[in-house]
Amino acid sequence: MPDRETMPSASAPEVSARAAALPQEALRIASGYAFTGPALHLGALLWDGQCLPDAQVRLPLAMLNRHGLVAGATGTGKTKTLQLIAEQLSAQGVPVFLADIKGDLSGIAAPGRPDARVEGRAADVHQRWTATGFPAEYYALGGIGRGIPVRATVTGFGPLLLSRVLRLNRTQEQSLALVFHYADSKGLELIDLKDLRAVVTFLTSDEGKSELKTAGGLSAATAGVILRSLTAFEAQGASGFFGEPEFDTGELLRTAEDGRGVVSVLELSAVQERPQLFSTFLMWLLADLFHDLPELGDVDKPRLVFFLDEAHLLFDDASEAFLESITQTVRLIRSKGVGVFFVTQTPEDVPAEVLAQLGNRVQHALRAFTPDDQQALNATVKTFPKSPYDLEEVLTGLGTGEAVVTVLSEKGAPTPVAATRLRAPESLMGPLGQEALERAVAGSPLYERYARAVDRESAYERLERGRGAKGPDEMRDAAPGRGGRAEEQQSMAERVAESGVFRSLARSVGTQIGREITRSLFGTARRSGRRRR
């Protein structure tokens, strides 16, 4: 149930009576966080070396879709800040997505363990701490790790994101986009990586090289680079990330029976050595949500809050097209009720065009051990509004679980900068035990739907079977199971009855029956007749 402290109150105080005794500057800062509507409680104001529990620092619930940044050096408490925010969002009925890089966010489903540090922190900030677990689902990319497998079809993933994963240059990226366009137009579904390999090979063969002649063709050299990149990618064990059943991102929008938002925890510790892969997959999830969700405009609370950990990995060596797509997606997804928080070490890790859209900021401590560190510190200070604090001194002197905060007020204006001692999460601060995690995964209603991989007929099988035919049009006409609309409907009905992968099949059946595929900002597949939430 929602924490009483985070529930909206008709008599929410502008500033508590005891806060009136605060130093004048501290009182002015505290007044900037005295909102009238529902808000998340972050912690208590730090001023002149003292924690002032009567000066509460809060974040308006309605502003969570205005995006944010959680930053700070390693070991300063960013992960616990994510947990704290996720708990309160869940209590308010807002679903949350968490990328769990280190594997220590799974404990959010279990009640926390009181100890001297937790009790001391709660007393410092006047927090009524109660050990509480929150509803959670656990996912793993491609089933690598402990969690419900999250897969994408190659068609759904699209050429821009795949080019990013394969480290292709701009010319090669354009050629890959041409391959996707050809496959889309010919009804050659790219379900897994062997499908893509088959289409690239076909288009450079004597039989298929004329297919793209009017569009500029696909050079043997570029095709060779793409095929070698695919080989290296598969050698890293990436084949399992692509296939069916494809994950329906609508699963991330669920609430529990008691009205609390479900916290979706994507375990990435098993693939943390492949940062470009998992960071790009996170962007695919966000892009898929973006083009599926209807416009909402301003909302009382967000539909989903999405946390992108290790955000700098998205931007390192990214192409201009990729950066433009990220920027536009972040800018537009706010109106669909989705908030995005980037989690990284310094604001410098995020391009200026994206950083300008991050109105909610929680900056943990930074270190200044080297000239580069000092430069990053100086740059960070410049991203904050003017403040009575000496931010260089404050940011290097913050302890673990302390941060400098500025958020958007209910009117959309930045609040005063507030050095803050953060509250303690109420769920388990650490990983859930292996047995408990396995029980949670196996007991999920989603497990049967996504656990077993399915390899149905797609581009590879059709090209193999049609070898020697004049082209994919003949292959499509000759393909079995194309005896007419009634036969297709009967086949689909049988699949619904037999399998838990209906959603994935329903998403891709559009290509099978000749529907046109269009593509979003990121080149991810958009099909007519696709589900809407």
Coordinates of C-alpha atoms in Angstrom, one line a residue:
M1 CA 0.0 0.0 0.0
P2 CA 1.2 3.6 -0.6
D3 CA 3.3 5.1 2.1
R4 CA 1.2 7.6 4.1
E5 CA 3.9 10.2 3.7
T6 CA 3.7 10.0 -0.1
M7 CA -0.1 10.2 -0.4
P8 CA -1.7 13.5 -1.6
S9 CA -3.0 15.7 1.2
A10 CA -5.6 18.5 1.0
S11 CA -3.7 20.2 3.8
A12 CA -0.1 19.6 2.6
P13 CA 1.8 22.3 4.5
E14 CA 3.6 25.0 2.6
V15 CA 6.3 24.8 5.3
S16 CA 5.9 23.0 8.6
A17 CA 5.6 25.2 11.7
R18 CA 8.9 23.9 13.1
A19 CA 10.6 24.7 9.8
A20 CA 9.9 28.4 10.4
A21 CA 12.8 28.4 12.9
L22 CA 15.3 27.4 10.1
P23 CA 18.0 29.8 9.0
Q24 CA 16.6 32.2 6.5
E25 CA 18.4 30.8 3.4
A26 CA 17.5 27.2 4.4
L27 CA 13.9 28.3 4.9
R28 CA 13.9 29.7 1.4
I29 CA 15.2 26.5 0.0
A30 CA 12.7 24.4 2.0
S31 CA 9.8 26.5 0.7
G32 CA 10.8 25.6 -2.8
Y33 CA 10.0 21.9 -2.0
A34 CA 6.6 22.4 -0.2
F35 CA 4.3 21.1 -2.9
T36 CA 0.5 20.8 -2.5
G37 CA 0.0 17.6 -4.6
P38 CA 1.4 14.1 -4.3
A39 CA 5.1 13.9 -4.2
L40 CA 8.0 11.5 -3.6
H41 CA 10.1 12.2 -0.4
L42 CA 13.8 12.2 -1.2
G43 CA 15.2 13.3 2.2
A44 CA 16.0 16.2 4.4
L45 CA 18.0 19.4 3.7
L46 CA 21.7 19.7 4.6
W47 CA 22.7 23.2 5.6
D48 CA 25.9 24.4 7.2
G49 CA 27.0 20.9 8.0
Q50 CA 23.7 20.0 9.7
C51 CA 20.8 17.8 8.6
L52 CA 17.5 19.7 9.0
P53 CA 14.7 17.1 9.1
D54 CA 11.9 19.7 9.2
A55 CA 13.1 20.9 5.7
Q56 CA 11.9 18.0 3.5
V57 CA 13.2 17.7 -0.1
R58 CA 10.5 16.3 -2.4
L59 CA 9.8 15.6 -6.0
P60 CA 6.3 16.2 -7.5
L61 CA 4.7 13.0 -8.9
A62 CA 3.3 14.9 -11.9
M63 CA 6.8 16.0 -12.9
L64 CA 8.3 12.5 -13.1
N65 CA 7.6 12.4 -16.9
R66 CA 9.8 15.4 -17.3
H67 CA 12.8 13.1 -17.2
G68 CA 15.8 13.2 -14.9
L69 CA 19.5 12.5 -14.2
V70 CA 21.0 10.5 -11.3
A71 CA 24.7 11.0 -11.3
G72 CA 27.7 10.5 -9.1
A73 CA 31.0 8.7 -8.7
T74 CA 31.1 4.9 -8.1
G75 CA 30.1 4.0 -4.6
T76 CA 28.2 7.2 -3.7
G77 CA 24.8 5.6 -3.5
K78 CA 23.2 6.0 -7.0
T79 CA 21.7 2.5 -6.9
K80 CA 20.0 3.1 -3.5
T81 CA 18.6 6.3 -4.9
L82 CA 17.1 4.4 -7.8
Q83 CA 15.6 1.9 -5.3
L84 CA 14.2 4.7 -3.1
I85 CA 12.5 6.4 -6.1
A86 CA 11.2 3.1 -7.5
E87 CA 9.6 2.1 -4.2
Q88 CA 7.7 5.3 -3.9
L89 CA 6.6 5.3 -7.5
S90 CA 5.3 1.7 -7.1
A91 CA 3.4 2.8 -3.9
Q92 CA 1.8 5.5 -6.0
G93 CA 0.6 3.0 -8.6
V94 CA 3.3 3.8 -11.2
P95 CA 5.1 1.0 -12.9
V96 CA 8.9 1.2 -13.0
F97 CA 11.6 -0.3 -15.2
L98 CA 15.1 -0.8 -13.6
A99 CA 18.2 -1.9 -15.5
D100 CA 20.1 -3.9 -12.9
I101 CA 23.7 -3.8 -14.0
K102 CA 25.3 -5.1 -10.8
G103 CA 22.6 -7.5 -9.8
D104 CA 21.8 -5.8 -6.5
L105 CA 18.3 -4.4 -7.2
S106 CA 16.5 -7.7 -7.1
G107 CA 15.9 -7.2 -3.4
I108 CA 13.2 -4.7 -4.1
A109 CA 10.6 -7.5 -3.8
A110 CA 11.7 -8.3 -0.2
P111 CA 11.3 -6.3 3.0
G112 CA 14.4 -4.6 4.1
R113 CA 16.4 -5.5 7.2
P114 CA 16.5 -2.9 9.9
D115 CA 20.0 -2.2 11.4
A116 CA 21.7 0.6 13.1
R117 CA 22.6 2.5 9.9
V118 CA 19.0 2.3 8.6
E119 CA 17.5 3.3 11.9
G120 CA 20.1 6.2 12.2
R121 CA 19.3 7.4 8.7
A122 CA 15.6 7.3 9.3
A123 CA 15.9 9.2 12.5
D124 CA 18.1 11.9 10.8
V125 CA 15.5 12.6 8.1
H126 CA 12.3 12.0 10.1
Q127 CA 11.4 9.0 8.0
R128 CA 8.8 6.5 9.3
W129 CA 10.7 3.5 8.0
T130 CA 8.8 0.2 7.6
A131 CA 10.3 -2.9 6.1
T132 CA 8.3 -3.4 2.8
G133 CA 8.7 -5.5 -0.3
F134 CA 7.2 -4.3 -3.6
P135 CA 5.7 -6.3 -6.6
A136 CA 8.4 -7.1 -9.0
E137 CA 9.1 -9.1 -12.2
Y138 CA 12.5 -10.3 -13.2
Y139 CA 13.8 -10.4 -16.7
A140 CA 17.1 -11.3 -18.5
L141 CA 18.3 -10.5 -22.0
G142 CA 17.9 -13.6 -24.1
G143 CA 17.5 -15.7 -21.0
I144 CA 21.1 -15.2 -20.1
G145 CA 20.9 -14.9 -16.4
R146 CA 18.0 -15.5 -14.0
G147 CA 14.9 -14.0 -15.3
I148 CA 12.1 -14.2 -17.9
P149 CA 13.8 -14.0 -21.3
V150 CA 13.6 -10.7 -23.2
R151 CA 14.1 -11.2 -26.9
A152 CA 13.5 -9.0 -30.0
T153 CA 13.1 -10.1 -33.6
V154 CA 15.7 -8.6 -36.0
T155 CA 12.8 -7.1 -37.9
G156 CA 11.5 -5.4 -34.8
F157 CA 14.9 -4.3 -33.6
G158 CA 15.6 -2.4 -36.9
P159 CA 18.7 -1.4 -38.8
L160 CA 19.7 1.7 -36.8
L161 CA 20.0 -0.1 -33.5
L162 CA 21.5 -3.2 -35.0
S163 CA 24.1 -1.0 -36.8
R164 CA 25.0 0.4 -33.4
V165 CA 25.4 -3.1 -31.9
L166 CA 27.5 -4.3 -34.9
R167 CA 29.7 -1.1 -34.8
L168 CA 29.0 -0.3 -38.4
N169 CA 30.0 3.0 -39.9
R170 CA 27.6 5.4 -41.6
T171 CA 27.9 3.9 -45.1
Q172 CA 27.5 0.4 -43.8
E173 CA 24.5 1.5 -41.7
Q174 CA 22.8 2.8 -44.8
S175 CA 23.5 -0.4 -46.6
L176 CA 22.0 -2.4 -43.8
A177 CA 18.9 -0.2 -43.8
L178 CA 18.6 -1.0 -47.5
V179 CA 18.7 -4.7 -46.7
F180 CA 15.9 -4.3 -44.1
H181 CA 13.9 -2.3 -46.6
Y182 CA 14.2 -5.0 -49.2
A183 CA 13.3 -7.7 -46.7
D184 CA 10.3 -5.7 -45.5
S185 CA 9.0 -5.1 -49.0
K186 CA 9.3 -8.8 -50.0
G187 CA 7.8 -10.2 -46.8
L188 CA 11.0 -11.8 -45.8
E189 CA 10.8 -11.8 -42.0
L190 CA 14.0 -11.3 -40.1
I191 CA 13.4 -13.2 -36.9
D192 CA 16.9 -14.1 -35.9
L193 CA 20.4 -13.5 -37.0
K194 CA 20.6 -16.4 -39.4
D195 CA 17.6 -14.8 -41.3
L196 CA 19.6 -11.5 -41.7
R197 CA 22.7 -13.5 -42.8
A198 CA 20.6 -15.3 -45.4
V199 CA 19.2 -12.2 -46.9
V200 CA 22.6 -10.4 -47.1
T201 CA 24.1 -13.5 -48.7
F202 CA 21.2 -13.7 -51.2
L203 CA 21.5 -10.0 -52.2
T204 CA 25.2 -10.5 -53.1
S205 CA 24.7 -13.8 -55.0
D206 CA 24.4 -14.0 -58.7
E207 CA 20.8 -14.8 -58.3
G208 CA 19.9 -11.8 -56.0
K209 CA 22.4 -9.0 -56.7
S210 CA 20.0 -7.5 -59.3
E211 CA 17.3 -7.0 -56.7
L212 CA 18.8 -3.8 -55.3
K213 CA 20.2 -2.5 -58.6
T214 CA 17.8 0.4 -58.8
A215 CA 18.4 1.4 -55.2
G216 CA 22.2 1.5 -55.5
G217 CA 22.9 -2.1 -54.8
L218 CA 24.8 -3.8 -52.0
S219 CA 28.6 -4.0 -52.6
A220 CA 30.4 -7.2 -51.9
A221 CA 32.8 -5.3 -49.6
T222 CA 30.0 -3.8 -47.4
A223 CA 28.2 -7.1 -47.3
G224 CA 31.4 -8.8 -46.2
V225 CA 31.8 -6.3 -43.3
I226 CA 28.2 -6.9 -42.2
L227 CA 28.6 -10.7 -42.4
R228 CA 31.9 -10.6 -40.5
S229 CA 30.3 -8.4 -37.8
L230 CA 27.4 -10.8 -37.5
T231 CA 29.9 -13.7 -37.1
A232 CA 31.8 -11.9 -34.3
F233 CA 28.5 -10.9 -32.7
E234 CA 27.2 -14.5 -32.7
A235 CA 30.6 -15.7 -31.3
Q236 CA 29.9 -13.5 -28.2
G237 CA 26.7 -15.6 -27.7
A238 CA 24.3 -12.9 -29.0
S239 CA 22.1 -15.2 -31.0
G240 CA 19.9 -15.8 -28.0
F241 CA 18.9 -12.1 -27.8
F242 CA 17.1 -12.3 -31.2
G243 CA 14.2 -14.5 -31.9
E244 CA 10.7 -15.3 -30.8
P245 CA 8.6 -14.9 -28.7
E246 CA 9.4 -11.2 -29.0
F247 CA 8.9 -9.3 -25.7
D248 CA 5.8 -7.2 -25.6
T249 CA 6.9 -3.9 -23.9
G250 CA 3.3 -3.5 -22.7
E251 CA 4.2 -5.9 -19.9
L252 CA 6.2 -3.1 -18.4
L253 CA 3.0 -1.1 -17.8
R254 CA 1.4 -3.5 -15.3
T255 CA 0.1 -2.9 -11.8
A256 CA -0.4 -5.4 -9.1
E257 CA -3.8 -6.4 -7.6
D258 CA -3.3 -4.0 -4.7
G259 CA -2.9 -1.1 -7.1
R260 CA 0.9 -0.7 -6.7
G261 CA 3.0 -0.4 -9.8
V262 CA 5.0 -3.5 -10.8
V263 CA 8.8 -2.9 -10.7
S264 CA 10.4 -4.6 -13.8
V265 CA 14.0 -5.5 -13.0
L266 CA 16.1 -6.4 -16.0
E267 CA 19.1 -8.3 -14.8
L268 CA 22.2 -7.3 -16.8
S269 CA 25.0 -8.6 -14.7
A270 CA 25.4 -11.7 -16.9
V271 CA 26.0 -9.5 -19.9
Q272 CA 27.7 -6.5 -18.3
E273 CA 30.8 -7.2 -20.4
R274 CA 28.8 -6.4 -23.5
P275 CA 27.8 -2.9 -22.6
Q276 CA 27.0 -1.7 -26.2
L277 CA 24.6 -4.6 -26.6
F278 CA 22.6 -4.1 -23.4
S279 CA 22.5 -0.3 -23.7
T280 CA 21.2 -0.6 -27.2
F281 CA 18.6 -3.2 -26.1
L282 CA 17.4 -0.7 -23.4
M283 CA 17.0 1.9 -26.1
W284 CA 14.9 -0.7 -28.2
L285 CA 12.6 -1.2 -25.2
L286 CA 12.1 2.6 -25.0
A287 CA 11.7 3.1 -28.7
D288 CA 9.1 0.3 -28.8
L289 CA 7.1 1.9 -26.0
F290 CA 7.4 5.3 -27.8
H291 CA 5.7 4.3 -31.0
D292 CA 3.1 2.0 -29.4
L293 CA 1.7 4.4 -26.7
P294 CA -0.9 7.0 -27.4
E295 CA -0.5 10.7 -26.6
L296 CA -1.6 11.7 -23.2
G297 CA -0.3 15.3 -22.7
D298 CA 0.2 16.4 -19.2
V299 CA -0.7 13.8 -16.6
D300 CA -1.2 13.7 -12.8
K301 CA 1.3 10.8 -12.6
P302 CA 3.4 9.1 -15.2
R303 CA 2.4 5.9 -16.9
L304 CA 5.9 4.4 -16.5
V305 CA 9.3 5.6 -15.3
F306 CA 12.2 4.1 -17.1
F307 CA 15.8 4.1 -15.6
L308 CA 18.7 3.7 -18.0
D309 CA 21.7 2.8 -16.0
E310 CA 25.3 3.3 -17.3
A311 CA 23.8 5.8 -19.7
H312 CA 27.1 7.0 -21.1
L313 CA 27.3 3.6 -22.9
L314 CA 24.5 4.8 -25.1
F315 CA 26.4 7.8 -26.3
D316 CA 30.0 6.6 -26.6
D317 CA 31.0 6.6 -30.3
A318 CA 27.4 6.9 -31.3
S319 CA 26.6 8.0 -34.9
E320 CA 24.9 11.3 -35.5
A321 CA 21.7 9.5 -36.6
F322 CA 21.6 7.5 -33.4
L323 CA 22.1 10.6 -31.2
E324 CA 19.4 12.4 -33.1
S325 CA 17.0 9.5 -32.6
I326 CA 17.7 9.3 -28.8
T327 CA 17.2 13.1 -28.5
Q328 CA 13.9 13.1 -30.4
T329 CA 12.6 10.0 -28.5
V330 CA 13.3 11.5 -25.1
R331 CA 11.8 14.8 -26.2
L332 CA 8.5 13.3 -27.5
I333 CA 7.9 10.4 -25.1
R334 CA 7.1 12.7 -22.2
S335 CA 3.7 13.5 -23.8
K336 CA 3.0 9.7 -23.7
G337 CA 3.3 9.7 -20.0
V338 CA 6.8 8.0 -19.8
G339 CA 9.6 9.5 -17.7
V340 CA 13.2 8.6 -18.4
F341 CA 16.0 8.9 -15.9
F342 CA 19.6 8.6 -17.1
V343 CA 22.0 7.1 -14.6
T344 CA 25.7 7.8 -15.0
Q345 CA 28.7 9.5 -13.3
T346 CA 28.6 13.1 -14.5
P347 CA 26.3 15.2 -16.6
E348 CA 29.1 15.4 -19.2
D349 CA 28.3 11.8 -20.1
V350 CA 25.0 12.9 -21.6
P351 CA 24.9 15.0 -24.8
A352 CA 23.8 18.6 -24.2
E353 CA 20.6 18.2 -26.3
V354 CA 19.5 15.3 -24.1
L355 CA 20.7 16.9 -20.8
A356 CA 18.7 20.0 -21.5
Q357 CA 15.5 17.9 -21.2
L358 CA 16.4 16.4 -17.8
G359 CA 14.6 18.7 -15.4
N360 CA 15.0 16.5 -12.3
R361 CA 18.5 16.1 -11.0
V362 CA 20.0 14.1 -8.2
Q363 CA 23.8 14.5 -8.2
H364 CA 25.8 12.4 -5.8
A365 CA 29.4 13.1 -4.8
L366 CA 32.1 13.6 -7.3
R367 CA 35.9 13.2 -6.8
A368 CA 38.6 15.6 -8.0
F369 CA 41.7 13.4 -7.8
T370 CA 42.9 14.2 -11.4
P371 CA 42.8 17.2 -13.8
D372 CA 40.0 15.4 -15.7
D373 CA 38.1 14.9 -12.5
Q374 CA 38.4 18.6 -11.8
Q375 CA 37.2 19.5 -15.3
A376 CA 34.2 17.2 -14.9
L377 CA 33.4 18.8 -11.5
N378 CA 33.6 22.3 -12.9
A379 CA 31.3 21.3 -15.8
T380 CA 28.8 19.7 -13.4
V381 CA 28.6 22.8 -11.2
K382 CA 27.8 24.9 -14.3
T383 CA 24.7 22.7 -15.1
F384 CA 23.0 23.7 -11.8
P385 CA 21.0 26.9 -11.1
K386 CA 22.7 29.6 -9.0
S387 CA 22.8 28.6 -5.4
P388 CA 24.0 29.9 -2.0
Y389 CA 26.1 26.7 -1.8
D390 CA 29.7 26.5 -2.8
L391 CA 28.8 23.5 -5.1
E392 CA 32.4 22.5 -5.8
E393 CA 33.0 22.1 -2.1
V394 CA 29.7 20.5 -1.4
L395 CA 29.9 18.0 -4.3
T396 CA 33.4 16.8 -3.2
G397 CA 32.3 16.6 0.5
L398 CA 29.1 14.7 0.2
G399 CA 28.9 11.3 2.0
T400 CA 27.4 8.1 0.7
G401 CA 23.6 8.5 0.5
E402 CA 23.8 12.3 0.2
A403 CA 23.2 14.3 -3.0
V404 CA 22.6 17.7 -4.4
V405 CA 19.0 18.0 -5.7
T406 CA 17.1 20.3 -8.0
V407 CA 13.7 19.2 -9.5
L408 CA 10.9 20.8 -11.4
S409 CA 8.2 22.3 -9.2
E410 CA 4.5 21.7 -9.9
K411 CA 4.6 24.8 -12.1
G412 CA 7.5 23.4 -14.1
A413 CA 10.1 25.8 -12.7
P414 CA 13.4 24.5 -11.2
T415 CA 13.5 24.3 -7.5
P416 CA 16.3 25.8 -5.4
V417 CA 19.4 23.6 -5.2
A418 CA 19.3 21.5 -2.1
A419 CA 22.0 19.5 -0.6
T420 CA 20.1 16.5 0.8
R421 CA 20.5 13.5 3.1
L422 CA 18.5 10.9 1.3
R423 CA 16.1 8.5 2.9
A424 CA 16.8 4.8 3.2
P425 CA 15.0 2.3 0.9
E426 CA 12.4 0.2 2.7
S427 CA 13.0 -3.0 0.7
L428 CA 16.1 -5.2 0.8
M429 CA 19.2 -3.3 -0.1
G430 CA 21.0 -6.1 -1.9
P431 CA 20.3 -9.1 -4.1
L432 CA 17.4 -11.4 -3.5
G433 CA 18.6 -14.9 -2.7
Q434 CA 19.0 -17.3 -5.6
E435 CA 16.2 -19.7 -4.5
A436 CA 13.7 -16.8 -3.9
L437 CA 14.6 -15.3 -7.3
E438 CA 14.1 -18.6 -9.1
R439 CA 10.7 -19.1 -7.4
A440 CA 9.6 -15.6 -8.4
V441 CA 10.6 -16.1 -12.0
A442 CA 9.0 -19.6 -12.3
G443 CA 5.9 -18.4 -10.6
S444 CA 5.3 -15.4 -12.9
P445 CA 2.3 -15.5 -15.2
L446 CA 4.7 -14.3 -18.0
Y447 CA 7.1 -17.2 -17.7
E448 CA 5.1 -19.7 -19.8
R449 CA 4.6 -17.0 -22.5
Y450 CA 8.3 -16.1 -22.9
A451 CA 10.5 -18.9 -21.5
R452 CA 10.6 -21.2 -24.5
A453 CA 12.2 -20.0 -27.7
V454 CA 10.3 -20.6 -31.0
D455 CA 12.0 -21.0 -34.4
R456 CA 9.3 -20.8 -37.1
E457 CA 9.7 -20.4 -40.8
S458 CA 11.2 -17.0 -41.8
A459 CA 13.6 -15.6 -44.3
Y460 CA 16.3 -18.2 -43.9
E461 CA 13.9 -21.2 -44.4
R462 CA 12.2 -19.5 -47.4
L463 CA 15.5 -18.6 -49.1
E464 CA 16.8 -22.1 -48.5
R465 CA 13.7 -23.7 -49.9
G466 CA 13.4 -21.3 -52.8
R467 CA 17.0 -21.6 -53.9
G468 CA 16.9 -21.7 -57.7
A469 CA 13.6 -19.8 -57.9
K470 CA 13.6 -16.4 -59.7
G471 CA 13.3 -14.5 -56.5
P472 CA 11.5 -14.0 -53.2
D473 CA 8.1 -13.2 -54.9
E474 CA 8.1 -16.7 -56.3
M475 CA 9.2 -18.1 -53.0
R476 CA 6.4 -16.4 -51.2
D477 CA 3.8 -17.7 -53.7
A478 CA 5.3 -21.2 -53.4
A479 CA 5.5 -21.2 -49.6
P480 CA 3.3 -23.8 -47.8
G481 CA 0.3 -22.8 -45.8
R482 CA -0.7 -20.0 -48.2
G483 CA -3.9 -21.5 -49.4
G484 CA -6.0 -18.5 -48.7
R485 CA -7.3 -16.2 -45.9
A486 CA -9.4 -19.0 -44.2
E487 CA -6.4 -21.3 -44.0
E488 CA -4.3 -18.5 -42.4
Q489 CA -7.0 -17.7 -39.9
Q490 CA -7.4 -21.4 -39.0
S491 CA -3.6 -21.7 -38.6
M492 CA -3.5 -18.7 -36.3
A493 CA -6.4 -20.1 -34.2
E494 CA -4.4 -23.3 -33.8
R495 CA -1.4 -21.4 -32.6
V496 CA -3.4 -19.4 -30.1
A497 CA -4.8 -22.7 -28.7
E498 CA -1.5 -24.4 -28.7
S499 CA 1.1 -21.9 -27.5
G500 CA 1.8 -19.2 -25.1
V501 CA 3.6 -17.1 -27.7
F502 CA 0.5 -15.6 -29.3
R503 CA 1.4 -12.0 -28.7
S504 CA 4.7 -12.4 -30.5
L505 CA 3.1 -14.2 -33.4
A506 CA 0.3 -11.6 -33.6
R507 CA 2.9 -8.9 -33.9
S508 CA 4.7 -10.5 -36.7
V509 CA 1.8 -12.0 -38.7
G510 CA 1.3 -8.7 -40.4
T511 CA 4.3 -9.4 -42.5
Q512 CA 3.2 -12.9 -43.3
I513 CA 0.0 -11.7 -44.9
G514 CA 1.6 -8.9 -46.8
R515 CA 1.0 -5.9 -44.6
E516 CA 3.5 -3.1 -45.1
I517 CA 6.1 -2.5 -42.4
T518 CA 6.9 1.1 -41.6
R519 CA 9.6 2.2 -39.2
S520 CA 9.9 4.6 -36.3
L521 CA 12.6 7.1 -35.4
F522 CA 15.0 4.3 -34.5
G523 CA 14.1 2.2 -37.5
T524 CA 12.2 -0.3 -35.2
A525 CA 9.3 -2.0 -36.9
R526 CA 5.8 -0.4 -36.9
R527 CA 3.1 -2.6 -38.5
S528 CA -0.4 -1.6 -39.3
G529 CA -2.9 -3.3 -37.1
R530 CA -0.3 -3.6 -34.3
R531 CA -1.6 -3.7 -30.7
R532 CA -2.3 -0.5 -28.8
R533 CA -2.4 -0.1 -25.1

